[in-house]
CSV table of C-alpha atoms in Angstrom, one decimal:
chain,number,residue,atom,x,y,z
A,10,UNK,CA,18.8,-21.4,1.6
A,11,UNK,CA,17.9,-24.3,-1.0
A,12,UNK,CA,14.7,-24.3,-2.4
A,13,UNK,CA,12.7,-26.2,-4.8
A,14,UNK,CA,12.6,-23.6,-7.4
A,15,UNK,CA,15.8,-22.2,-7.8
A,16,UNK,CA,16.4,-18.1,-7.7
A,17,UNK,CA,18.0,-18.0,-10.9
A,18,UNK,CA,14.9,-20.1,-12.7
A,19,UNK,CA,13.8,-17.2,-14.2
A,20,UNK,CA,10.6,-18.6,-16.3
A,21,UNK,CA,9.0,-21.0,-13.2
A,22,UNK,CA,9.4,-17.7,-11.0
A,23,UNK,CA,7.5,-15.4,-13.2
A,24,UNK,CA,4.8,-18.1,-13.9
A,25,UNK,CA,4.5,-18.4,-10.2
A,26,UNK,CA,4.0,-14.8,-9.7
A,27,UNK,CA,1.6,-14.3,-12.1
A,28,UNK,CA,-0.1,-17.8,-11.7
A,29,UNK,CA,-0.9,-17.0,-7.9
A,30,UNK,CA,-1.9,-13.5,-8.5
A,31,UNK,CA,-4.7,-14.9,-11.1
A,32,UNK,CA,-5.7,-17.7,-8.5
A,33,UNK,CA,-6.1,-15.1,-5.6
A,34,UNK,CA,-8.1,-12.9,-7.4
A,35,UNK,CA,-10.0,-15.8,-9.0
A,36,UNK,CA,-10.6,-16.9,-5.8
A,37,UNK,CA,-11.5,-13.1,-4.3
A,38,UNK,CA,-14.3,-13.3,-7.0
A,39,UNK,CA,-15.9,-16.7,-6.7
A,40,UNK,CA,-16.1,-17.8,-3.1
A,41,UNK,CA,-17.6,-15.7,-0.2
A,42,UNK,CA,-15.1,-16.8,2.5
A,43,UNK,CA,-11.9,-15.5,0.4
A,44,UNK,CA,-13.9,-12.0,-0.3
A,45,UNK,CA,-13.6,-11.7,3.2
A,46,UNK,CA,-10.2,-12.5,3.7
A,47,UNK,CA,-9.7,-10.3,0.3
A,48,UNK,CA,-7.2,-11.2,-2.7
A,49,UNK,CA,-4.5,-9.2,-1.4
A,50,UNK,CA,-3.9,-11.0,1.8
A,51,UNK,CA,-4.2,-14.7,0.1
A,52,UNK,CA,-1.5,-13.5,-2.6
A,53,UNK,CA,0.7,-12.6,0.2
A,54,UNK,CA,-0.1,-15.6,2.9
A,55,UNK,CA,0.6,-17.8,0.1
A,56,UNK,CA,3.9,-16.4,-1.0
A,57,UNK,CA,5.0,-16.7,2.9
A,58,UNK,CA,3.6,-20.7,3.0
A,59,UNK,CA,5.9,-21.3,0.0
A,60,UNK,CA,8.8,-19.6,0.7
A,61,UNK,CA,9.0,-20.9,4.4
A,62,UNK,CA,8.2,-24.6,2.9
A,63,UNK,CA,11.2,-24.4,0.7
A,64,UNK,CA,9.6,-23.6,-2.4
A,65,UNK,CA,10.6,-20.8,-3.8
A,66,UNK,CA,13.3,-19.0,-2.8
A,67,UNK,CA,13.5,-15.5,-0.9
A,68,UNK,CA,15.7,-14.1,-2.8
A,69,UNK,CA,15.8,-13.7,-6.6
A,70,UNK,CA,16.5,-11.5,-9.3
A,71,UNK,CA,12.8,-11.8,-10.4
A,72,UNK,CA,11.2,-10.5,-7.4
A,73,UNK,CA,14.0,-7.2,-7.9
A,74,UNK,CA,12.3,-6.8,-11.1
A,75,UNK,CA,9.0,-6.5,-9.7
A,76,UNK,CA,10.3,-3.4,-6.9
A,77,UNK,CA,12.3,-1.9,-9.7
A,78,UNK,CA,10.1,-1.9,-12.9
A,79,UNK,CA,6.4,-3.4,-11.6
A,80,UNK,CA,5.4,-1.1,-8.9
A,81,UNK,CA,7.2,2.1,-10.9
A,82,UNK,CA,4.5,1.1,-14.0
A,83,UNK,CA,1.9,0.4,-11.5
A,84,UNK,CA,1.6,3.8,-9.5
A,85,UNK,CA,1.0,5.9,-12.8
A,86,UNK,CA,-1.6,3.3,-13.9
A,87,UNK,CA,-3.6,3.6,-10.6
A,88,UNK,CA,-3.0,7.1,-10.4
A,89,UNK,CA,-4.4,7.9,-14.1
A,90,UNK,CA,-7.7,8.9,-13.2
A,91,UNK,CA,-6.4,11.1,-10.3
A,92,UNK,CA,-8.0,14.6,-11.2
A,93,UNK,CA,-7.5,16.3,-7.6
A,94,UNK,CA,-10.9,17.9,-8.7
A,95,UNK,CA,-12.5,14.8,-8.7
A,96,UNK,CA,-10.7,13.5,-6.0
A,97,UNK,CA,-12.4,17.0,-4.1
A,98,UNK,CA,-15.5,16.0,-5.3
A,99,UNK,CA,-16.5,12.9,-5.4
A,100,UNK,CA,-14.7,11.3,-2.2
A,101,UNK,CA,-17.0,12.8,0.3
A,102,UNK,CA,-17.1,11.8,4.1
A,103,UNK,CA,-14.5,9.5,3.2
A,104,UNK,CA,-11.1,11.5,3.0
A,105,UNK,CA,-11.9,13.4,5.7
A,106,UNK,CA,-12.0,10.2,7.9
A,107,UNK,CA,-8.4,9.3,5.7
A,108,UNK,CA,-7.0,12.4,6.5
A,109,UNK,CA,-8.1,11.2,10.2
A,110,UNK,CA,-6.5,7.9,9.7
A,111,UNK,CA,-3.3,9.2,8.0
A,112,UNK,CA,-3.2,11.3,11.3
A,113,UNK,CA,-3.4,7.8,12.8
A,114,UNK,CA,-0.6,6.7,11.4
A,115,UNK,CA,1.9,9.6,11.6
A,116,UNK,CA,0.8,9.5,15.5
A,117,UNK,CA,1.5,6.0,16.0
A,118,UNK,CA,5.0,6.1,14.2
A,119,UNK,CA,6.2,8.8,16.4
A,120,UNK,CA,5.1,7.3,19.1
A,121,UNK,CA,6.5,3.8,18.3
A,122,UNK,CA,10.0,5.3,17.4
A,123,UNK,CA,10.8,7.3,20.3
A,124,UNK,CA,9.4,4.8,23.0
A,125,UNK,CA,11.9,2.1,21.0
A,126,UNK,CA,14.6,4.0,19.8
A,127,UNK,CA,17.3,2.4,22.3
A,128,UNK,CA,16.6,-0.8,21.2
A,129,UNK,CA,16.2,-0.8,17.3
A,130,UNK,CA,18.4,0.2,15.3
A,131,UNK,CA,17.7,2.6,12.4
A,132,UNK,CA,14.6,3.3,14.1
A,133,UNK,CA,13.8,6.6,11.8
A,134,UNK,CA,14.7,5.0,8.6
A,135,UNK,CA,12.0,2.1,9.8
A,136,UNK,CA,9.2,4.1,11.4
A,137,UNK,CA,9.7,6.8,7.7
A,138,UNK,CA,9.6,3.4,5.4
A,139,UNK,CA,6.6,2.3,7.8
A,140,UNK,CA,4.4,5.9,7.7
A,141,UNK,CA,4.8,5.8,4.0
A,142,UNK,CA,3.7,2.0,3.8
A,143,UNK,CA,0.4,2.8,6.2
A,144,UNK,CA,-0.7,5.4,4.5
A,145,UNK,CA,-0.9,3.9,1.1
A,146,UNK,CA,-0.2,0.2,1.6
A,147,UNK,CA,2.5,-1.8,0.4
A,148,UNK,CA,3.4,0.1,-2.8
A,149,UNK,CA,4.8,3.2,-0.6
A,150,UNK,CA,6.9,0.9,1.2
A,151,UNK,CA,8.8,0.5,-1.9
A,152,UNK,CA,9.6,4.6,-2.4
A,153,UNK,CA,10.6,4.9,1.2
A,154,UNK,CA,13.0,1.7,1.1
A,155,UNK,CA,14.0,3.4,-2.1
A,156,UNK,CA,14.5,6.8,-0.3
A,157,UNK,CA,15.9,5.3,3.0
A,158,UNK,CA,17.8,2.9,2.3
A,159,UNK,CA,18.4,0.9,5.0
A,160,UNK,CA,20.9,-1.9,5.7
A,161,UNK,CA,19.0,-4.8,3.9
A,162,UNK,CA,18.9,-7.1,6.7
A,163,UNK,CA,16.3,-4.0,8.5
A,164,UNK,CA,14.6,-4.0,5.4
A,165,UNK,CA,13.9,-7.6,5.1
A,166,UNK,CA,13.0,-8.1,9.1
A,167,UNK,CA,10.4,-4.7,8.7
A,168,UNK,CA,8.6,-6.9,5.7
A,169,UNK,CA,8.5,-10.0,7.6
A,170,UNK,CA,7.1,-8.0,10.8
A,171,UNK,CA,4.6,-5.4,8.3
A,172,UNK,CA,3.5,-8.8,6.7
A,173,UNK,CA,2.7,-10.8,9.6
A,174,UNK,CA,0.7,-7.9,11.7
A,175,UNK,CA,-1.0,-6.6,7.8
A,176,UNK,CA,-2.8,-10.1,7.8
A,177,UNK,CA,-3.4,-10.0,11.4
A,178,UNK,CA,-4.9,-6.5,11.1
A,179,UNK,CA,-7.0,-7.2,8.0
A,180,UNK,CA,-8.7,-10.1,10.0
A,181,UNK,CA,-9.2,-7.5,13.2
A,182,UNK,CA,-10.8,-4.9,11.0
A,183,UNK,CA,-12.8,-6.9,9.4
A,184,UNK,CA,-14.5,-8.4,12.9
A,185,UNK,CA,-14.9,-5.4,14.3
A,186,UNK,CA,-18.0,-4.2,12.4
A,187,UNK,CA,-19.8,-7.4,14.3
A,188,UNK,CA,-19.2,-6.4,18.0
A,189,UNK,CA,-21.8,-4.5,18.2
A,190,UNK,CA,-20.4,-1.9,21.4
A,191,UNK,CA,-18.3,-0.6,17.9
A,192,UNK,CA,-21.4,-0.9,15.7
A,193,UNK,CA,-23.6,1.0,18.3
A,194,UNK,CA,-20.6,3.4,19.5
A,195,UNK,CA,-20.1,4.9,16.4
A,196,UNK,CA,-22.9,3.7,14.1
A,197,UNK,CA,-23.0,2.7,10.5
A,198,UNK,CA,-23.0,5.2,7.4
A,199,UNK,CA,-24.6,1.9,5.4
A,200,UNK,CA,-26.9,0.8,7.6
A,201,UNK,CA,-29.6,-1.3,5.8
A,202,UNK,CA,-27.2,-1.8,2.6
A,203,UNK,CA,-27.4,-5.5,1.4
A,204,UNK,CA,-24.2,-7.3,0.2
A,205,UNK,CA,-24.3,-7.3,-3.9
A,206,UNK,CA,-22.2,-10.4,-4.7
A,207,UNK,CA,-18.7,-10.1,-3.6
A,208,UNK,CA,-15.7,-8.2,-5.8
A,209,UNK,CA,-17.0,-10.0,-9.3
A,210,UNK,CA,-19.7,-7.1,-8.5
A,211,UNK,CA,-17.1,-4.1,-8.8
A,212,UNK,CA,-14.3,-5.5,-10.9
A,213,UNK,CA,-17.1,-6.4,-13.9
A,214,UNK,CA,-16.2,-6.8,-17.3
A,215,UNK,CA,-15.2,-3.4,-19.3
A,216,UNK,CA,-15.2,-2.2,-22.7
A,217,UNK,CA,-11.3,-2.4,-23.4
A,218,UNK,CA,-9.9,-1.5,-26.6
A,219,UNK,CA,-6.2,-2.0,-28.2
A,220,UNK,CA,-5.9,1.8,-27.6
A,221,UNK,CA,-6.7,2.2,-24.0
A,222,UNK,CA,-4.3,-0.5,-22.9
A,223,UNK,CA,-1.7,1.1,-25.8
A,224,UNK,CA,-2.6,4.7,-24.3
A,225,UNK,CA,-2.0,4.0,-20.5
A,226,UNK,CA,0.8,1.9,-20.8
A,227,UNK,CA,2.8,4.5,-22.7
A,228,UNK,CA,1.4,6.8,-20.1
A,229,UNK,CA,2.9,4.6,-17.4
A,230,UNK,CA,6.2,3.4,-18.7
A,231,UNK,CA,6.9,7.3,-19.9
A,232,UNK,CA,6.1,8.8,-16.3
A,233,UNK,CA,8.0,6.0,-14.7
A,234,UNK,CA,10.8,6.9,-17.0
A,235,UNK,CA,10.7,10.4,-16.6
A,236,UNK,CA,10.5,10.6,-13.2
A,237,UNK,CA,13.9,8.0,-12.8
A,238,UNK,CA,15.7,10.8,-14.9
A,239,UNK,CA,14.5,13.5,-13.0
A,240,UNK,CA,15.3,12.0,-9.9
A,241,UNK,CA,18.8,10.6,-10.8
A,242,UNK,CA,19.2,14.8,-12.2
A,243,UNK,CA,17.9,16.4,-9.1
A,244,UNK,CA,19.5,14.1,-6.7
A,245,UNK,CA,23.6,15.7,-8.0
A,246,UNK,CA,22.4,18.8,-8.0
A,247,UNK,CA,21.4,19.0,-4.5
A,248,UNK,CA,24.3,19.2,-2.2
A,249,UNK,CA,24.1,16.4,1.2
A,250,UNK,CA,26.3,18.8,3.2
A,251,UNK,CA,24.1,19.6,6.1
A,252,UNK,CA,20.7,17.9,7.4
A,253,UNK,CA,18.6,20.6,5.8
A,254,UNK,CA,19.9,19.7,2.1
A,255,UNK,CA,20.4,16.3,2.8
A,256,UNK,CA,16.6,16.3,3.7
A,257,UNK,CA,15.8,18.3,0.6
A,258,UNK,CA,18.0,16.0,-1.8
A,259,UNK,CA,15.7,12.9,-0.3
A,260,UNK,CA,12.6,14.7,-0.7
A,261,UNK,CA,12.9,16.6,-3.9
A,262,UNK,CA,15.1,13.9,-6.0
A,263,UNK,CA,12.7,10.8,-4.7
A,264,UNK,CA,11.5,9.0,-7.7
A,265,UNK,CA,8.3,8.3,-6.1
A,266,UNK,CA,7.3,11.7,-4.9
A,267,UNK,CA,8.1,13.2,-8.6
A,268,UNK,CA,6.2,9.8,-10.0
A,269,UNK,CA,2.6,10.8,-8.0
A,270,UNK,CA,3.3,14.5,-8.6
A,271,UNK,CA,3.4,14.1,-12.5
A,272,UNK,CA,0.7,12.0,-12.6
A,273,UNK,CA,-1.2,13.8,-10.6
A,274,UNK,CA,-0.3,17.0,-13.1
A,275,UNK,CA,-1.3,14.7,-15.9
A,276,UNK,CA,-4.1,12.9,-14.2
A,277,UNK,CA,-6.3,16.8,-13.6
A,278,UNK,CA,-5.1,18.5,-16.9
A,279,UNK,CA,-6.0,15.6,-19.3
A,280,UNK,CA,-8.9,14.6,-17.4
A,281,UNK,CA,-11.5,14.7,-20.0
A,282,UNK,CA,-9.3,12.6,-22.6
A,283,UNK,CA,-8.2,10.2,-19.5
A,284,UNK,CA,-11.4,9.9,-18.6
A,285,UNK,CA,-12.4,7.9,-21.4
A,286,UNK,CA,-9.5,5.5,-21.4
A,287,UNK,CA,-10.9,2.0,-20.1
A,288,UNK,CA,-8.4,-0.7,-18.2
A,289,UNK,CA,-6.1,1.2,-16.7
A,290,UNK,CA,-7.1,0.8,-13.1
A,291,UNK,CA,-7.4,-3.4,-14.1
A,292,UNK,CA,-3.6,-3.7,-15.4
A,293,UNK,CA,-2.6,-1.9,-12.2
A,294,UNK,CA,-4.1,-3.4,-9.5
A,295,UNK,CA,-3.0,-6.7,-11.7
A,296,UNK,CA,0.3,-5.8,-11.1
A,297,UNK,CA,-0.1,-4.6,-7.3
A,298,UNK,CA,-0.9,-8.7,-6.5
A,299,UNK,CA,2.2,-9.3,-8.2
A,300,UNK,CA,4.0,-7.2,-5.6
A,301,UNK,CA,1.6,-8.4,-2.9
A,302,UNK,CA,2.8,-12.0,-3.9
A,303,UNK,CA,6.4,-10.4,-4.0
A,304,UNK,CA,5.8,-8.4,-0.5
A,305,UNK,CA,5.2,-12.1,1.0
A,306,UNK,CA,8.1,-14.0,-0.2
A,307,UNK,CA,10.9,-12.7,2.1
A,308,UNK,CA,8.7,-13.4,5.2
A,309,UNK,CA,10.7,-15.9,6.8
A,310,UNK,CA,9.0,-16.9,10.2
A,311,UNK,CA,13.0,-17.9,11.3
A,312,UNK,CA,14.3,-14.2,10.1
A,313,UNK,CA,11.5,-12.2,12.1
A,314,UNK,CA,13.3,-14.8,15.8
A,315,UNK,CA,16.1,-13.7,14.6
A,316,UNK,CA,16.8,-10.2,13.7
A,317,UNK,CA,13.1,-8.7,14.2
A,318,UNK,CA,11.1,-9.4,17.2
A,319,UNK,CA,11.3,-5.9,18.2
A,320,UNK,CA,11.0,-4.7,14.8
A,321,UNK,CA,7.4,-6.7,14.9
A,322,UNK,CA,6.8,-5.3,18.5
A,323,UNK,CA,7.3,-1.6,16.7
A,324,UNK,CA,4.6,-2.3,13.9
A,325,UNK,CA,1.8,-3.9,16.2
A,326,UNK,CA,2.4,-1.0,18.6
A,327,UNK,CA,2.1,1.5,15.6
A,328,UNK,CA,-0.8,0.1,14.0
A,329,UNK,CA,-2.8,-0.4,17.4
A,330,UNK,CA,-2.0,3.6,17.9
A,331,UNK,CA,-3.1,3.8,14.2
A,332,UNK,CA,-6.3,2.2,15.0
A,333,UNK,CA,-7.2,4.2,18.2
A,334,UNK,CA,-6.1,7.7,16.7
A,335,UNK,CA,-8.4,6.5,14.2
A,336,UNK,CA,-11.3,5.2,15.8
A,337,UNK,CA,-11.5,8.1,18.6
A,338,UNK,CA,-10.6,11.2,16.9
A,339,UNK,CA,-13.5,9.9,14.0
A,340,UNK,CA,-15.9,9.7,16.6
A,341,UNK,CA,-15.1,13.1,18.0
A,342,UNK,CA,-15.6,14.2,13.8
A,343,UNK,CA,-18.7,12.5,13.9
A,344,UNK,CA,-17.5,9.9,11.0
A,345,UNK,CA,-19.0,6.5,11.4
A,346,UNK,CA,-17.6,3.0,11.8
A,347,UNK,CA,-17.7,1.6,8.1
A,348,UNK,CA,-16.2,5.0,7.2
A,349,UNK,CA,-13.4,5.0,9.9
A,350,UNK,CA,-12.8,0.8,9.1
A,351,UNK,CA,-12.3,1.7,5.5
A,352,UNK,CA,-10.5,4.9,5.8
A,353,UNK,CA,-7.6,2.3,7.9
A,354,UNK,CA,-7.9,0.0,5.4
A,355,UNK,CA,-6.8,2.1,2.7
A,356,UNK,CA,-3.9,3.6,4.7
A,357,UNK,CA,-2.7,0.2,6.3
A,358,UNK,CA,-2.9,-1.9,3.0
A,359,UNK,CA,-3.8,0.5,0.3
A,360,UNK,CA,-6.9,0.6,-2.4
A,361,UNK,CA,-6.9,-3.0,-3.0
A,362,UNK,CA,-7.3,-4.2,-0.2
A,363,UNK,CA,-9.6,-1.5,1.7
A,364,UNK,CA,-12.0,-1.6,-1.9
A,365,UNK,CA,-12.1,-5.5,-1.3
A,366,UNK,CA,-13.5,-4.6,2.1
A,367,UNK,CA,-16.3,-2.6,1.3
A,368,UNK,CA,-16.9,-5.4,-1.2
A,369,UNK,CA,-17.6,-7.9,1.2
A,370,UNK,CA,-19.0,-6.1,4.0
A,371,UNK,CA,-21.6,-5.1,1.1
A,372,UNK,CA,-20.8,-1.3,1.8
A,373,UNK,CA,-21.7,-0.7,-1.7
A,374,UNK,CA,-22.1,3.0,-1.3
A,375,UNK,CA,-18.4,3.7,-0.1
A,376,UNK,CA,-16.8,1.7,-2.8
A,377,UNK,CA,-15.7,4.7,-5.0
A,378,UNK,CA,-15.4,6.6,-2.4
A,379,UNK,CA,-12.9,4.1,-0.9
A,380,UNK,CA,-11.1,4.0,-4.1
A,381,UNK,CA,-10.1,7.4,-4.4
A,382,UNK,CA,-9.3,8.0,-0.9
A,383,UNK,CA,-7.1,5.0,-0.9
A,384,UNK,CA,-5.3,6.1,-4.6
A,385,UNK,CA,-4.9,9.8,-3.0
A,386,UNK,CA,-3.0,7.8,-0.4
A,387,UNK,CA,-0.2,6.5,-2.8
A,388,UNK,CA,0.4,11.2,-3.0
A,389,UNK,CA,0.2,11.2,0.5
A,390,UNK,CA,2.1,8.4,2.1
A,391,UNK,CA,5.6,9.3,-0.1
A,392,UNK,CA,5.1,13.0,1.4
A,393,UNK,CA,4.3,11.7,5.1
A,394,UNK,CA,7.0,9.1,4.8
A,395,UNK,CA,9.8,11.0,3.1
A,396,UNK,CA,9.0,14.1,6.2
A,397,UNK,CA,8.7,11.5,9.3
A,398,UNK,CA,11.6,9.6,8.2
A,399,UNK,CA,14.3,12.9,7.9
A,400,UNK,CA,12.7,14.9,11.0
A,401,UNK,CA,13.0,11.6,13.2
A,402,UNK,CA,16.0,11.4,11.9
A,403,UNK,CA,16.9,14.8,13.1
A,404,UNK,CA,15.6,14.3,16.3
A,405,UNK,CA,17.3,10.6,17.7
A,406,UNK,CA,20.9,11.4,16.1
């Protein structure tokens, strides 16, 4: 497919990426009707507008670079303050009601595999690449395709279909705090809370030195190295002879699951000296837009016709069950709405997006909370995914 930037036009590729990612969180910041939306979902909208107007391209060796060296840099950065005592201690309510969500998720997937496993192919590779991608968001989704492996044409139609119901989703979410049989159902842990100014109000200016960006990036780059080697070691050492091996080989020699477990190592026994290291969680979720802007491109609204309608029809299904599991079994835990809206946030799309929705909902008092639930969903999702994927596997071959 011809477009009007060319694949191979390396520079004008990398300046859109980044140029698009400044102007969606510029306009996350400033105006009050794109706080709502959030940054994420304009970074990837916008890709899929350009790509399916002929643009850019959907295919380049830029946007590899992003999955192959972005997101491996990213994950470390957002994981850096990870202590799992902190995480213990400071989340509250609110990973409880992820946990519940997670749950959500894992239920929905199952669910959605085995009711359409006649009809889609490489239905446990999809609904493993899926759990991993809502709990976590869109950076998972790059360690299950990673650890999956799917034909690339699957691939491609599962991003078009997580794409289109994602923005759909976000938009749902987002209006059901206003119908007021939710509001009163389940009640508000923010009640009386007044919005403080959109996401300028979170993501203020920092103290930054040289040696904090210096610091965590040779953090990042040396986990993200590390982990590669590891993986590429563990991976021919562990014979694929039987389903049991070949389901520890993907599990043990995933890049991703050794990634978050490292960093998570570092992240609690440095926590003291980490603690004090400023920008970190900025350069990361910087480059989490450019994968968001990256996540869009390959949604072509002709490829989902073609080769993905039921791939779509697996997603809504799994994030509706997502959304009830969610909603009910919270209710039973006595969590309350904003909790439960925010906890599926996080899983569905990640940190960024479900801290951009306490943001503009002015739920002020969840924000951190939010944060580290989400970030302690990048750990989880890999796990869930990595264990759906190889028992459903199992089970419909």
């Amino acid at each position: 497919m011809n477009s009007l930037i060319s694949s191979d036009n390396t520079w004008v590729l990398w300046t859109f990426l980044v140029v698009w990612s400044a102007i969606s969180i510029v306009l996350e910041q400033k105006y009050k009707w794109a706080s709502k939306v959030t940054g994420a979902i304009i970074a990837l909208l916008g890709a899929i507008i350009f790509a399916n107007l002929k643009i850019i391209p959907t295919e380049s060796s830029v946007y590899d670079s992003v999955w192959s060296y972005v997101v491996p840099v990213a994950i470390p950065l957002l994981l850096l303050k990870a202590d799992i005592k902190k995480v213990k201690n400071e989340s509250g309510k609110m990973l409880g009601a992820f946990h519940v969500s997670a749950l959500g998720t894992v239920v929905g997937t199952f669910i959605s595999a085995f009711l359409l496993s006649s009809i889609i192919p490489h239905i446990a590779e999809i609904a493993g690449m899926m759990t991993g991608s809502y709990i976590g968001g869109g950076a998972n989704f790059v360690a299950m395709t990673n650890a999956f492996k799917a034909p690339e044409n699957i691939t491609n139609a599962t991003i078009v279909a997580d794409n289109l119901v994602m923005a759909v989703y976000f938009f749902v979410s987002m209006s059901i705090p206003s119908i007021l049989f939710f509001k009163n159902k389940w009640g508000m842990a923010t009640e009386g809370e007044q919005n403080s100014g959109g996401s300028s109000t979170y993501w203020t200016k920092k103290e930054i030195s040289l040696k904090d960006i210096a610091v965590a990036l040779a953090i990042a780059f040396s986990v993200a190295s590390l982990s590669n080697l590891l993986s590429e070691y563990i991976s021919s050492i562990i014979p694929t002879s039987n389903v049991f091996l070949k389901m520890a080989n993907s599990i043990f020699g995933n890049m991703y699951l050794i990634m978050t477990t490292l960093m998570l190592i570092v992240a609690t026994v440095f926590s003291k000296q980490l603690e004090e290291i400023n920008g970190a969680e900025e350069i990361g979720t910087f480059l989490i837009y450019l994968f968001f802007v990256v996540l869009g491109v390959p949604a072509s609204i002709s490829e989902i016709i073609k080769n993905g309608a039921f791939i779509l029809i697996f997603c809504i299904l799994a994030v509706f069950i997502h959304l009830v599991v969610t909603l009910v079994v919270g209710k039973l835990f006595k969590f309350k709405l904003d909790e439960l809206l925010l906890a599926s946030n996080a899983c569905i799309g990640g940190p960024t997006t479900a801290v951009a929705m306490a943001i503009a909902k002015g739920w002020n008092s969840l924000i951190i909370s939010t944060m580290i639930a989400g970030v302690w969903g990048y750990v989880l999702g890999n796990y869930a995914g990595i264990i759906v994927g190889n028992i459903l596997q199992i089970i419909l071959k």
